[in-house]
Coordinates of C-alpha atoms and ligand atoms in Angstrom, one line a residue:
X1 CA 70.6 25.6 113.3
X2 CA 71.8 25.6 109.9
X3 CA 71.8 27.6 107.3
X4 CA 71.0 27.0 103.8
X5 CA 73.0 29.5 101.5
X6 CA 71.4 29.3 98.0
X7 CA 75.1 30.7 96.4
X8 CA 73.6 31.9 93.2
X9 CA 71.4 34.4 95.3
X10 CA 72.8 35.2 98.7
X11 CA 75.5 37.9 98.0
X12 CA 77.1 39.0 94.7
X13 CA 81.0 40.1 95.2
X14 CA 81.7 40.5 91.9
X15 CA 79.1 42.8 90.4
X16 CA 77.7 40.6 88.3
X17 CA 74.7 40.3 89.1
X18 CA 75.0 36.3 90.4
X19 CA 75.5 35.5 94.4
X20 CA 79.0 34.4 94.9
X21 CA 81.9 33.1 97.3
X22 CA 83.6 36.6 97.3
X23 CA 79.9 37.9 98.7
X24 CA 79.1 35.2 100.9
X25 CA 82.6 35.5 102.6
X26 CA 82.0 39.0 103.0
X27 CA 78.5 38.4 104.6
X28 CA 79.8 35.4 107.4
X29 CA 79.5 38.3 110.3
X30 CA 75.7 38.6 109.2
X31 CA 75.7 35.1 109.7
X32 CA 77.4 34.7 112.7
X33 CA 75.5 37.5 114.1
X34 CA 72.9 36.0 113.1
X35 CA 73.5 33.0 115.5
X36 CA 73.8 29.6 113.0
X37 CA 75.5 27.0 113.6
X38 CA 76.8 25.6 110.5
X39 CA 75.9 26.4 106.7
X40 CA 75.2 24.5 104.0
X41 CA 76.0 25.7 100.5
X42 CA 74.1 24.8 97.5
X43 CA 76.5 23.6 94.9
X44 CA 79.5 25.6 93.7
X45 CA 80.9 22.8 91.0
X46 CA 81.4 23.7 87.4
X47 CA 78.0 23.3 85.6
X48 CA 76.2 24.5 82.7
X49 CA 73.6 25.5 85.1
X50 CA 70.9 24.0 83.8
X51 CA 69.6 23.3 87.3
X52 CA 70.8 26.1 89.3
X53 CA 74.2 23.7 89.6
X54 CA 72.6 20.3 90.3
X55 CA 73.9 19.5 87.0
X56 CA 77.7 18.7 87.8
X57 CA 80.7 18.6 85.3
X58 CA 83.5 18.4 87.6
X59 CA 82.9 18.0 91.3
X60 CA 86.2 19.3 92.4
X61 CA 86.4 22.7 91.1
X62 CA 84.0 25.6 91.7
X63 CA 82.5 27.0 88.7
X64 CA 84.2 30.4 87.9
X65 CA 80.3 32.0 87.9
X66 CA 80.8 31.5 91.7
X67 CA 84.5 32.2 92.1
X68 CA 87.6 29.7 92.2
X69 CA 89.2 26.6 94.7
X70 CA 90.9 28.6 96.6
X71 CA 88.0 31.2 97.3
X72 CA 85.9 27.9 98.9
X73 CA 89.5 27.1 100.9
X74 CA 89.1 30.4 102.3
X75 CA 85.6 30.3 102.9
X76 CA 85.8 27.4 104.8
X77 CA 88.5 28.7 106.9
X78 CA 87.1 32.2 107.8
X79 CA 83.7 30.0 108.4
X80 CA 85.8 28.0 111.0
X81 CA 87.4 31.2 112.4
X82 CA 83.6 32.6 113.3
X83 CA 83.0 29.3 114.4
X84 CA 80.3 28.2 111.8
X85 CA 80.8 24.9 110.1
X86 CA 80.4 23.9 106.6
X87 CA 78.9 21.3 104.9
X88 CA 78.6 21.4 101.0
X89 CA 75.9 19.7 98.4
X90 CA 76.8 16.1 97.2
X91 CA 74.9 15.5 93.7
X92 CA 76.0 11.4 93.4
X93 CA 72.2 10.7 91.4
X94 CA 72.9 12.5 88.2
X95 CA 76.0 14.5 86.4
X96 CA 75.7 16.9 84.0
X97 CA 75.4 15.9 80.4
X98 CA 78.6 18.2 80.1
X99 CA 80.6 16.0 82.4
X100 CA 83.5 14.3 80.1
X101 CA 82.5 10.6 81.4
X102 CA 78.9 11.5 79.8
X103 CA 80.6 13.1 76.6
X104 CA 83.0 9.9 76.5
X105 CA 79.8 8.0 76.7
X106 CA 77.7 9.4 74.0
X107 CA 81.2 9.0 72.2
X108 CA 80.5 5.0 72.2
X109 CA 83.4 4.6 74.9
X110 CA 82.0 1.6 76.6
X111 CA 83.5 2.0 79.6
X112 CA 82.2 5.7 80.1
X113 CA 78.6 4.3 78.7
X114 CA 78.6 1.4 81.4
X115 CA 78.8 4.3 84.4
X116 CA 75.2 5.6 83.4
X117 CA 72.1 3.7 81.8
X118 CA 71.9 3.6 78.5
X119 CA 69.6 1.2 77.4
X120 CA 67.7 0.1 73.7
X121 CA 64.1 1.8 73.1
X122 CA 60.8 -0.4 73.0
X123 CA 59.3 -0.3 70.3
X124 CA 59.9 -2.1 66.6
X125 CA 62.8 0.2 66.0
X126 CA 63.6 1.5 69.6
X127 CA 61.4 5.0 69.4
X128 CA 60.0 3.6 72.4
X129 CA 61.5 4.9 75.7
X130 CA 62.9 1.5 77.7
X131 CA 60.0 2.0 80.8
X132 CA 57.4 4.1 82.0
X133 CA 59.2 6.1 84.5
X134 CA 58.4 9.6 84.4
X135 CA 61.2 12.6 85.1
X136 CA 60.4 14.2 88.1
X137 CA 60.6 17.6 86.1
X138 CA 58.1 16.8 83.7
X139 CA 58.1 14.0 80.8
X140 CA 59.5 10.9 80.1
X141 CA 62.7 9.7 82.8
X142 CA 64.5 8.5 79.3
X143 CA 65.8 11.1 76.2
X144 CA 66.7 8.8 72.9
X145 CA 70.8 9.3 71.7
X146 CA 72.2 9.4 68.2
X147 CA 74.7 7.1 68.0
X148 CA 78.4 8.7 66.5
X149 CA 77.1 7.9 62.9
X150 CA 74.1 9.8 63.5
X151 CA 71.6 7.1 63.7
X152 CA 69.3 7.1 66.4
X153 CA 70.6 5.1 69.1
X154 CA 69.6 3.9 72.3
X155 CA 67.6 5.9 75.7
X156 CA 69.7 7.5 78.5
X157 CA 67.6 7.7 81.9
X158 CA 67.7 11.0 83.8
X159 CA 65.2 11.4 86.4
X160 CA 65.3 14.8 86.0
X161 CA 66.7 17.4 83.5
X162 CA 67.9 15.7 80.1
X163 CA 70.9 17.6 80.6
X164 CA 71.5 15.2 84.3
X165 CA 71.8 11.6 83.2
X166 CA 72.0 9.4 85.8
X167 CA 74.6 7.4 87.0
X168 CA 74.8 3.4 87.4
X169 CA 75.3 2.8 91.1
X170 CA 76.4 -0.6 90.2
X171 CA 79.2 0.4 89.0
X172 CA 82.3 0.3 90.6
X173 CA 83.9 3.0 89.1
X174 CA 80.8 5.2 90.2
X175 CA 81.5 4.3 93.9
X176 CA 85.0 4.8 94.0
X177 CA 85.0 8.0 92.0
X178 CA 82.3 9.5 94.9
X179 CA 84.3 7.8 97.8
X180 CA 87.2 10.1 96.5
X181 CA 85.6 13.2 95.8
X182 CA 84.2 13.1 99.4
X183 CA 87.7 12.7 100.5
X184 CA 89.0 15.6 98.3
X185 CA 86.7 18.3 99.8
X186 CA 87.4 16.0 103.6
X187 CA 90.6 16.8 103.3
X188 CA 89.8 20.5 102.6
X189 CA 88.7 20.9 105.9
X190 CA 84.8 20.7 104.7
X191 CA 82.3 19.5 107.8
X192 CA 80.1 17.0 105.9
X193 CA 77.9 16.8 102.8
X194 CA 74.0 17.1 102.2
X195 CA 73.7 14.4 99.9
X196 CA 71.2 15.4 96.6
X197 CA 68.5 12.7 96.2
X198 CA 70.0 10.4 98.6
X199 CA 67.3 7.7 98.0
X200 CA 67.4 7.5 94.5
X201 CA 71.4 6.2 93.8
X202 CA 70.0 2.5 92.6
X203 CA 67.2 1.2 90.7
X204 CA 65.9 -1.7 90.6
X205 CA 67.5 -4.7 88.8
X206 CA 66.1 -4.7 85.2
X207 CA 64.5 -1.2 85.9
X208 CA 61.2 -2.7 85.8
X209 CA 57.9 -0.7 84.4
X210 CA 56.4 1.6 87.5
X211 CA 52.9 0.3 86.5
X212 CA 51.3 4.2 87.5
X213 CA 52.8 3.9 90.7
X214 CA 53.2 7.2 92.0
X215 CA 57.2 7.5 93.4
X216 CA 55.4 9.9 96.1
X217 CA 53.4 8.0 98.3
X218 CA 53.9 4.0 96.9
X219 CA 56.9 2.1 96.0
X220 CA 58.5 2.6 92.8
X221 CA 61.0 0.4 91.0
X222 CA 63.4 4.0 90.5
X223 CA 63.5 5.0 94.2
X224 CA 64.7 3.9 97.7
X225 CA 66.1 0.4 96.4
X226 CA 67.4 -1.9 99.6
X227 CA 70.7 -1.3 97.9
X228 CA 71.4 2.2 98.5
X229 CA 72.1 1.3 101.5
X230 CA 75.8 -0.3 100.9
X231 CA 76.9 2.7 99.9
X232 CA 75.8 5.0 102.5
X233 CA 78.0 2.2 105.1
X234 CA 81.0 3.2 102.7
X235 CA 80.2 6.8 103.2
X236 CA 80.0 6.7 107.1
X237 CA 83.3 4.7 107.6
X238 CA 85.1 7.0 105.5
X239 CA 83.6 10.1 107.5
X240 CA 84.4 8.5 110.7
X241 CA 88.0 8.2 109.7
X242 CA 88.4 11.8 110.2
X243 CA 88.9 14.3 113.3
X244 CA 86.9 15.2 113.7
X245 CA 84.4 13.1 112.6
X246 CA 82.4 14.3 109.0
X247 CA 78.6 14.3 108.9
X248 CA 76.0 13.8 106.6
X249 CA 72.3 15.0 105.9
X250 CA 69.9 13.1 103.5
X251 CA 67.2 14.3 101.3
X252 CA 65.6 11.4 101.1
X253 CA 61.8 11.1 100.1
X254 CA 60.9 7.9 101.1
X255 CA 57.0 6.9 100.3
X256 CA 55.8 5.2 103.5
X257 CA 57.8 6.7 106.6
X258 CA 58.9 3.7 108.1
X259 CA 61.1 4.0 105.2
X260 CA 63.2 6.7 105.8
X261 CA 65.1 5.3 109.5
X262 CA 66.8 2.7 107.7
X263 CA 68.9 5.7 106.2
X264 CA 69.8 6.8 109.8
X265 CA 70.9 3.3 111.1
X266 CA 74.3 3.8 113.2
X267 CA 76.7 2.9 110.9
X268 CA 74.7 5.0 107.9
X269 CA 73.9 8.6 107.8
X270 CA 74.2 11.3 110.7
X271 CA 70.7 12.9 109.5
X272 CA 67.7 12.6 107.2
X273 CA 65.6 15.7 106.6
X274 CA 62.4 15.8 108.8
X275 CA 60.5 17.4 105.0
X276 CA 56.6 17.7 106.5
X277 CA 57.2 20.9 108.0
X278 CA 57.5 22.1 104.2
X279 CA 53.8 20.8 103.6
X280 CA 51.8 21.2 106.6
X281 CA 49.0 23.5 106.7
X282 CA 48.9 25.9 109.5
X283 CA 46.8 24.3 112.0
X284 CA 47.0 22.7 115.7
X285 CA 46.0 19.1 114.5
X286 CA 48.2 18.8 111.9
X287 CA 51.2 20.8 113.0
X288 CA 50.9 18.2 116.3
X289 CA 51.2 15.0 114.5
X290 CA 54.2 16.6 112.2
X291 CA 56.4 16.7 115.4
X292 CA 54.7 13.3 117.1
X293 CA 55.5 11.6 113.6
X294 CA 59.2 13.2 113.7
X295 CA 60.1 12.5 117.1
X296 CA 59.2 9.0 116.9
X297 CA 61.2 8.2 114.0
X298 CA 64.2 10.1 116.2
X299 CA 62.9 7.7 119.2
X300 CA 63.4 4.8 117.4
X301 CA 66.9 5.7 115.1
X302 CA 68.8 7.8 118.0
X303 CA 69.7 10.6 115.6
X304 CA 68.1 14.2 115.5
X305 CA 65.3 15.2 113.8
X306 CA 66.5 17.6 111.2
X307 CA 63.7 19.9 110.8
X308 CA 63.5 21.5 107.5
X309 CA 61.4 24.5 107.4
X310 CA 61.8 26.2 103.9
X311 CA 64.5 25.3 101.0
X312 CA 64.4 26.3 97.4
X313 CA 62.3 23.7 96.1
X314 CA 59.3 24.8 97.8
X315 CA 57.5 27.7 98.3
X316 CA 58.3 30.3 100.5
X317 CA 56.7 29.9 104.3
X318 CA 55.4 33.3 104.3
X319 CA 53.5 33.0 100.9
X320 CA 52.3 29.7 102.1
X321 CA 50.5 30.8 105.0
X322 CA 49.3 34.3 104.3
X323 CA 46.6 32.1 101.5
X324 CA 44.1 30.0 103.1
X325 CA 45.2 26.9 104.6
X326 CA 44.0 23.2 103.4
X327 CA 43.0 21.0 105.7
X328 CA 46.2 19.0 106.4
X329 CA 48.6 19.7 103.9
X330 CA 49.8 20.7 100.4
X331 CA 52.3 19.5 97.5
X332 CA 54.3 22.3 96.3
X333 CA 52.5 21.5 92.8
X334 CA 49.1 22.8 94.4
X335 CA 50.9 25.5 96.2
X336 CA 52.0 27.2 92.8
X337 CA 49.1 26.7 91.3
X338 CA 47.8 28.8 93.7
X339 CA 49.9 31.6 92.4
X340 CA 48.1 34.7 90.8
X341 CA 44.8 33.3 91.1
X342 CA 44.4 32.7 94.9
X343 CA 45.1 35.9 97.1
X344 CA 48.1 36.1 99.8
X345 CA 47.9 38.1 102.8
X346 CA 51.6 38.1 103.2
X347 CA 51.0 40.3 106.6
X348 CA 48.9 37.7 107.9
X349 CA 52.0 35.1 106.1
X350 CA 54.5 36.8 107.9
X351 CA 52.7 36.5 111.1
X352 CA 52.2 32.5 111.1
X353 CA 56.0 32.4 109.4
X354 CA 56.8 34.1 112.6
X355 CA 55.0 31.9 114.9
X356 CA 56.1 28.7 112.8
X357 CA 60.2 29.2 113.4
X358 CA 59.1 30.4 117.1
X359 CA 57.6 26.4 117.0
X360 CA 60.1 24.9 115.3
X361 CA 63.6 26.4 117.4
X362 CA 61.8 24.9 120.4
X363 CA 61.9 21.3 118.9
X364 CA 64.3 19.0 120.0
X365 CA 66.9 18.5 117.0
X366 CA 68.6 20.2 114.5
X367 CA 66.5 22.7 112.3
X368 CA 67.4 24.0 108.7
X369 CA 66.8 27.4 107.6
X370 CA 67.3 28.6 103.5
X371 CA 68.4 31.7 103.1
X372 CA 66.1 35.3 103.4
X373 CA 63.7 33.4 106.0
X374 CA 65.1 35.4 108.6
X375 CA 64.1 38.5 106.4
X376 CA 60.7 37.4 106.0
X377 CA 60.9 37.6 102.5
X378 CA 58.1 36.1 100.3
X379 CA 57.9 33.8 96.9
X380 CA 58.0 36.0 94.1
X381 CA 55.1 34.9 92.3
X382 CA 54.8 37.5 88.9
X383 CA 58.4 36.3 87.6
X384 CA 58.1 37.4 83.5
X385 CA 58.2 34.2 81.8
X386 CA 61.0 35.1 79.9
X387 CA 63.0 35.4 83.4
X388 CA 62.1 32.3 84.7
X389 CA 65.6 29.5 85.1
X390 CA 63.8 26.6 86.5
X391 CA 63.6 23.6 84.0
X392 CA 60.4 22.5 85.6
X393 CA 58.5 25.7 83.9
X394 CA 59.6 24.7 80.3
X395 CA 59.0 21.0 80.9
X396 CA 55.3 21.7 82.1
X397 CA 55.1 23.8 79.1
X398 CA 54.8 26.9 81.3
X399 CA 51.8 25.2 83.1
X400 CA 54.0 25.4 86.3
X401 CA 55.9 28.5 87.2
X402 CA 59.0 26.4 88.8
X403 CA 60.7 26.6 91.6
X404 CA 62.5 30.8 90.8
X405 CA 59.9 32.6 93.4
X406 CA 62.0 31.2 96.0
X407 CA 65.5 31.7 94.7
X408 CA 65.1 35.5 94.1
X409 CA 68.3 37.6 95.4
X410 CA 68.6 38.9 99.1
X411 CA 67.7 42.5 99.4
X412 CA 71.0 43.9 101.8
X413 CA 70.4 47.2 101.5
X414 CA 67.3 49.6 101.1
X415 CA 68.4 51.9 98.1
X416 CA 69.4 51.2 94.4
X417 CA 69.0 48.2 91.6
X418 CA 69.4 45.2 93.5
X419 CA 68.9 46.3 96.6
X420 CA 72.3 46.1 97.7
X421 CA 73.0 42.2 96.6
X422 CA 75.7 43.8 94.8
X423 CA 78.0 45.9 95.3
X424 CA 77.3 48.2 92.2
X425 CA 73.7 48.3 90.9
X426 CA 73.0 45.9 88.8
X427 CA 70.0 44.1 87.9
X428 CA 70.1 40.5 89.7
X429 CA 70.3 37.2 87.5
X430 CA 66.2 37.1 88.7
X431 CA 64.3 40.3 89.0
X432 CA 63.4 41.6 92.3
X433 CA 60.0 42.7 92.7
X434 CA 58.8 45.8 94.0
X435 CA 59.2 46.2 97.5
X436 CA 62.1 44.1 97.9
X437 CA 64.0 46.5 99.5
X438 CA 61.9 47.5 102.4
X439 CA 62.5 43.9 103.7
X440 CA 66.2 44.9 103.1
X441 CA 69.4 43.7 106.0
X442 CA 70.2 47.0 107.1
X443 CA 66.4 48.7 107.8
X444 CA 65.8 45.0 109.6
X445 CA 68.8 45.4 111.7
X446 CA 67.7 48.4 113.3
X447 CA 64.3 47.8 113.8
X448 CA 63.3 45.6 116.9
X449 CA 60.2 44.4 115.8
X450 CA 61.7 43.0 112.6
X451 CA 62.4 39.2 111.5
X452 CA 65.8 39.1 111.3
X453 CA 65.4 40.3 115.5
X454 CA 63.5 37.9 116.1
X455 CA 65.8 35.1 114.5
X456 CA 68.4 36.8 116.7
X457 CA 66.9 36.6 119.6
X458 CA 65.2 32.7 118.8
X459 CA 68.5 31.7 117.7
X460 CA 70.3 33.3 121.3
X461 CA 67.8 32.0 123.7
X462 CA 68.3 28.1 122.2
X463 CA 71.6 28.2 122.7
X464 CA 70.7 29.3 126.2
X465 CA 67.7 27.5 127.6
X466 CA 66.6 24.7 124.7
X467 CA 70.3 23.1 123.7
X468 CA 70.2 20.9 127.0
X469 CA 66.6 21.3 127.8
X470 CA 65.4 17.7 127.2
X471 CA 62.4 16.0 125.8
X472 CA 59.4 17.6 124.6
X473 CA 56.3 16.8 126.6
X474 CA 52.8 18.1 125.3
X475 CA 50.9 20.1 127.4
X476 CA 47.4 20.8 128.8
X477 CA 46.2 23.7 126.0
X478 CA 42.6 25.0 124.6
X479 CA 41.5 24.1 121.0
X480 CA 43.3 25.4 118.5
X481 CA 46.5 25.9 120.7
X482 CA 49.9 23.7 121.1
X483 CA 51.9 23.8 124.1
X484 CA 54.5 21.8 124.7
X485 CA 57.4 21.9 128.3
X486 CA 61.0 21.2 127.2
X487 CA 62.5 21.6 131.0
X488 CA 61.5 24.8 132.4
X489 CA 61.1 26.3 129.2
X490 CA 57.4 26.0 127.3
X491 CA 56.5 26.9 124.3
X492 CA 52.9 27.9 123.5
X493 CA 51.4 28.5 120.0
X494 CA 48.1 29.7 119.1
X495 CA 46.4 28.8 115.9
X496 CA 42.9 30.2 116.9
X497 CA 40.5 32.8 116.0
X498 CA 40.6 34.7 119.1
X499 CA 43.3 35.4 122.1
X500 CA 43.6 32.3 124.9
X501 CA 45.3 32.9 128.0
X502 CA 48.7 32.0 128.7
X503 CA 49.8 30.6 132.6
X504 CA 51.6 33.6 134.5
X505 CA 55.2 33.9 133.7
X506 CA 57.8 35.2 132.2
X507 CA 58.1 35.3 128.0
X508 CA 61.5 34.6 126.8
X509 CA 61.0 35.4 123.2
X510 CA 57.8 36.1 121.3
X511 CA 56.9 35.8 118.0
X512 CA 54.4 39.0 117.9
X513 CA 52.8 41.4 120.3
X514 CA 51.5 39.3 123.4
X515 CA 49.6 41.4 125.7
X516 CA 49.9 40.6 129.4
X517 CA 48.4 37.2 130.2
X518 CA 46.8 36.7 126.6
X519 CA 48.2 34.8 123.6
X520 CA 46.4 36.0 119.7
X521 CA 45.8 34.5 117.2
X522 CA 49.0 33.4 114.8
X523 CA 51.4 33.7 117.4
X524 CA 53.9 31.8 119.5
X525 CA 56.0 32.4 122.6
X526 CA 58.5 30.9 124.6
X527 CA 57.5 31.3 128.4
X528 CA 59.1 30.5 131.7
X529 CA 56.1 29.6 133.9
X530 CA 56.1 31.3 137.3
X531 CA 59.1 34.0 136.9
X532 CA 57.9 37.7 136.7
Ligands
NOJ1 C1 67.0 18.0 94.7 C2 67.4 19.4 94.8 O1 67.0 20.0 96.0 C3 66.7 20.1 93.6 O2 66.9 21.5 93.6 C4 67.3 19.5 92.3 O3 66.5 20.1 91.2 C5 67.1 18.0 92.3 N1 67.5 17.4 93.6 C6 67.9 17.4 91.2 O4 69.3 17.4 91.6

C-alpha cells in the first residue's frame, strides 16, 4: 500500500501555513503506524506553483516553500529507517515557463527553443494557433509569444497550464537531461518515480489537427504516440542498474485499454495505475467488471495491478458516494458539477468509502491511497472563489470549481485554527471548513470505530493473510453482493438494499457493524469461512 503525500497539505513544520518536509518528517510514525508500505510525494521542485508544483523550474532542488535538499536527504533516510520507501513525482511532459531553458527560449536561443514546440500560428499573419488541440485545463493547447522585439511571434504548446510548456521528446537534449535527473535523486537513495502524464512525452510527427477527437476515449495525435515507448526502455535499464533495483509507476490515460499493457512490457515500466476505481459508481455490476478488466490486463503483462483509489485530481471517495450513484460511472467533470446543487449524505459516503478500501486491500496488487482517506475526510465543496489555487477554475471561467476540494489541509488535532496542521494556529494556504476538526488524528486514534482504525487494522491483516494469499476467485453471492476467495481468506461486499447472510465464520476485519450471520447494506468484511 502506498501512500500518496500531497506535500503542500499533509503537515506544516514551519508555521506557515503550507504542508512541508519538516512536518511530514515529523509525521512518518503516523505513517508507519499507519501500516504503508512506501510513499509517494507530490512534487517538491522549485516552482512558481502555478499547478500545485507540476510546473517545474529546477528538478533538483526542492522549493524553499517545502524546505531544502538536505531536508528530502533526511526524509528519505528516516523513511528508510521506519522501513517505508520513497518514490518521488517525475514531471518529464511539461516545465515551468520559469524554467531557464524556457526563458532562454522565449529569448530566441535556438537551441533552448528546439527543446519545446514552438511553432508559426495559422492564419494570414499567424493569430491562428498551429492545431486544434485543446489544453486539458481549459482552452486552446497553444499560447502565441512575442518575439524579443516585441512583435508577435510564433505558438508554444502546453497541454495544460500556459505557464507548463511542453517539452520536445525528440530531442536529445530532453532525454538525456531526464536520464540524469533520475539518476541524481537514484543516487540519493530515492525508491522510484511516479512518472506525471507518462503517455503524453511525444506527439505525433507534424502534430497533426485532432479532428474533434476526444483524447479520452479515441486516439488523439497529442497522446500515447508508439514512441513513448523508447524512452520508458531507457528509463528501466537505468533503474535496473541500481541495488536495489528502482521502480516506476505510470499515470498513463490511455483511450482503449488494450493500450495501456504496452507501458508495462518487461523491459518498460514496473506499474501503470489501475484509474477506474476513481470513476466507478457504487454498484455490484460495475465494481465486478473494474477488477475483471484490471486483473486481466495484470494476467496478460505479469505486473501488479496498481489500484488507485482516490488522488488529488478527483473527487474525494466519500463525497462521491454519499450522492446518488450513476449507473456505471462518472468523469470527475460531472462529479463537480454535482457540487452545491446535488445533495451528499457524507454518513451514508463514509459508509460505502468504508466498504470500498475494505474491497480494494483484498485485491491482488498494489493499491494507492492519497492522503486524509484514512481520516474519512470529504471534498470540500463551498471553497470561496477567491480561495480557490487550481488553474482549471479560472480557465473554465469559474464554470468548474477545480480540483482544491480535495487538496484541503489534514486536520491533526481537534482544537484551534488549522486544526493542528500547524504547529501554531494559522489559517491553512486553503480554508478548512467547519467541522474539520472532529475528523481530526488524535480524536480518530482513540476511537475504535473510526477510519483511521479501520485502515490499521485493513492495512495489518494484509500483511498477514492477503500478501501471499493468491488469486482472486469470484464466488457464489445474492444480487447486489460481491464475494470473492483469495486462499482461505474471502471477502464479501454488500451493495443492496437490505442485509444478506454471510456463510458461518469468522470476520477478520469489517468495514461497519455486521451483526451475527448478516451482512447490510454498504458494507464489506473480510471472513474466514468455518473458524468461530
Ligand atoms: C497530472 C497530475 O496528477 C495533475 O495534478 C497535473 O495537473 C497534471 N498532470 C499536469 O502536470
Amino acid at each position: 500500500m502506498i501512500y500518496q503525500v500531497f506535500l503542500r497539505s499533509f503537515a506544516d513544520g514551519d508555521g506557515d501555513g503550507t504542508g512541508d518536509l519538516a512536518g511530514l518528517r515529523s509525521r512518518l510514525p503516523h505513517l508507519a503506524a499507519l501500516g504503508v508500505d512506501a510513499l509517494w510525494v507530490n512534487p517538491w521542485y522549485p516552482s512558481p506553483q502555478v499547478d500545485v508544483g507540476y510546473d517545474v523550474a529546477d528538478y533538483r532542488d526542492v522549493d524553499p516553500v517545502f524546505g531544502t535538499l538536505a531536508d528530502a536527504e533526511a526524509l528519505v533516510v528516516e523513511a528508510h529507517a521506519l522501513g517505508l520507501r520513497v518514490l518521488l513525482d517525475i514531471v518529464p511532459n511539461h516545465t515551468s515557463d520559469a524554467h531557464p531553458w524556457f526563458a532562454a527560449a522565449l529569448a530566441g536561443d535556438a537551441a533552448a527553443r528546439a527543446r519545446y514546440l514552438f511553432r508559426p500560428g495559422r492564419g494570414e499573419h499567424g493569430e491562428l494557433p498551429p492545431n486544434d488541440w485543446e489544453s486539458c485545463f481549459r482552452g486552446p493547447a497553444w499560447t502565441r509569444t512575442t518575439d524579443p522585439d516585441g512583435r508577435p511571434g510564433e505558438w508554444y504548446l502546453h497541454m495544460f497550464a500556459p505557464e507548463q510548456p511542453d517539452l520536445d521528446w525528440r530531442s536529445p537534449e530532453v532525454r538525456a537531461e531526464f536520464l540524469d535527473v533520475l539518476r541524481f535523486w537514484f543516487d540519493r537513495g530515492v525508491d522510484g518515480f511516479r512518472i506525471d502524464v507518462a503517455h503524453g512525452l511525444v506527439k505525433a510527427e507534424g502534430l497533426p489537427d485532432a479532428d474533434g477527437r476526444d483524447r479520452r476515449s479515441e486516439e488523439h495525435p497529442g497522446w500515447d504516440q508508439d514512441e513513448v515507448h523508447e524512452i520508458y526502455r531507457d528509463w528501466r535499464r537505468l533503474a535496473d542498474g541500481y541495488d536495489p533495483p528502482r521502480v516506476f509507476v505510470a499515470e498513463a490515460w490511455v483511450a482503449r485499454p488494450e493500450r495501456l499493457p504496452l507501458y508495462l512490457r518487461a523491459d518498460e515500466l514496473h506499474t501503470a495505475f489501475e484509474f477506474e476505481p476513481l470513476h466507478v459508481t457504487f454498484r455490484a455490476g460495475p465494481w465486478r467488471s473494474v477488477v475483471d478488466e484490471g486483473l486481466a490486463k495484470a494476467a496478460v503483462t505479469g505486473a501488479p495491478s496498481a489500484w488507485a483509489l482516490t488522488n488529488h485530481d478527483v473527487v474525494r471517495q466519500v463525497t462521491r458516494y454519499g450522492r446518488a450513484q450513476p449507473e456505471r460511472r462518472a468523469s470527475n467533470e460531472e462529479q463537480r458539477a454535482r457540487f452545491g446543487v446535488d445533495p451528499v449524505d457524507l454518513a451514508l459516503g463514509r459508509r460505502r468509502a468504508r466498504a470500498a478500501v475494505t474491497l480494494t486491500m483484498a485485491l491482488p496488487g498494489a493499491a494507492y491511497v492519497y492522503f486524509g482517506e484514512e481520516l474519512g475526510l470529504h471534498e470540500v465543496e463551498d471553497i470561496p472563489d477567491d480561495r480557490r489555487r487550481d488553474p482549471i477554475h479560472a480557465r473554465s471561467g469559474g464554470t468548474d470549481p477545480g480540483r482544491d476540494g480535495s487538496r484541503v489541509p489534514l486536520p491533526w488535532s481537534g482544537t484551534g485554527l488549522g486544526a493542528g496542521f500547524s504547529p501554531v494556529a494559522v489559517e491553512p494556504w486553503l480554508p478548512q471548513p467547519a467541522g474539520w476538526a472532529e475528523l481530526a488524528v488524535e480524536g480518530q486514534e482513540t476511537d475504535p470505530g473510526s477510519t483511521l482504525w479501520l485502515y490499521r487494522t485493513l492495512l495489518a491483516a494484509r500483511r498477514a493473510v492477503m500478501t501471499a494469499a493468491g488469486p482472486l476467485v469470484w464466488l457464489d453471492a445474492p444480487a447486489d453482493v460481491l464475494a470473492f476467495a483469495r486462499g482461505p481468506v474471502q471477502c464479501w461486499v454488500s451493495f443492496a438494499a437490505a442485509p444478506v447472510p454471510l456463510p458461518p465464520g469468522r470476520v477478520l476485519v469489517a468495514s461497519g457493524a455486521h451483526p451475527d450471520g448478516l451482512l447490510p447494506p454498504d458494507t464489506a468484511v473480510w471472513l474466514l469461512p468455518g473458524e468461530a
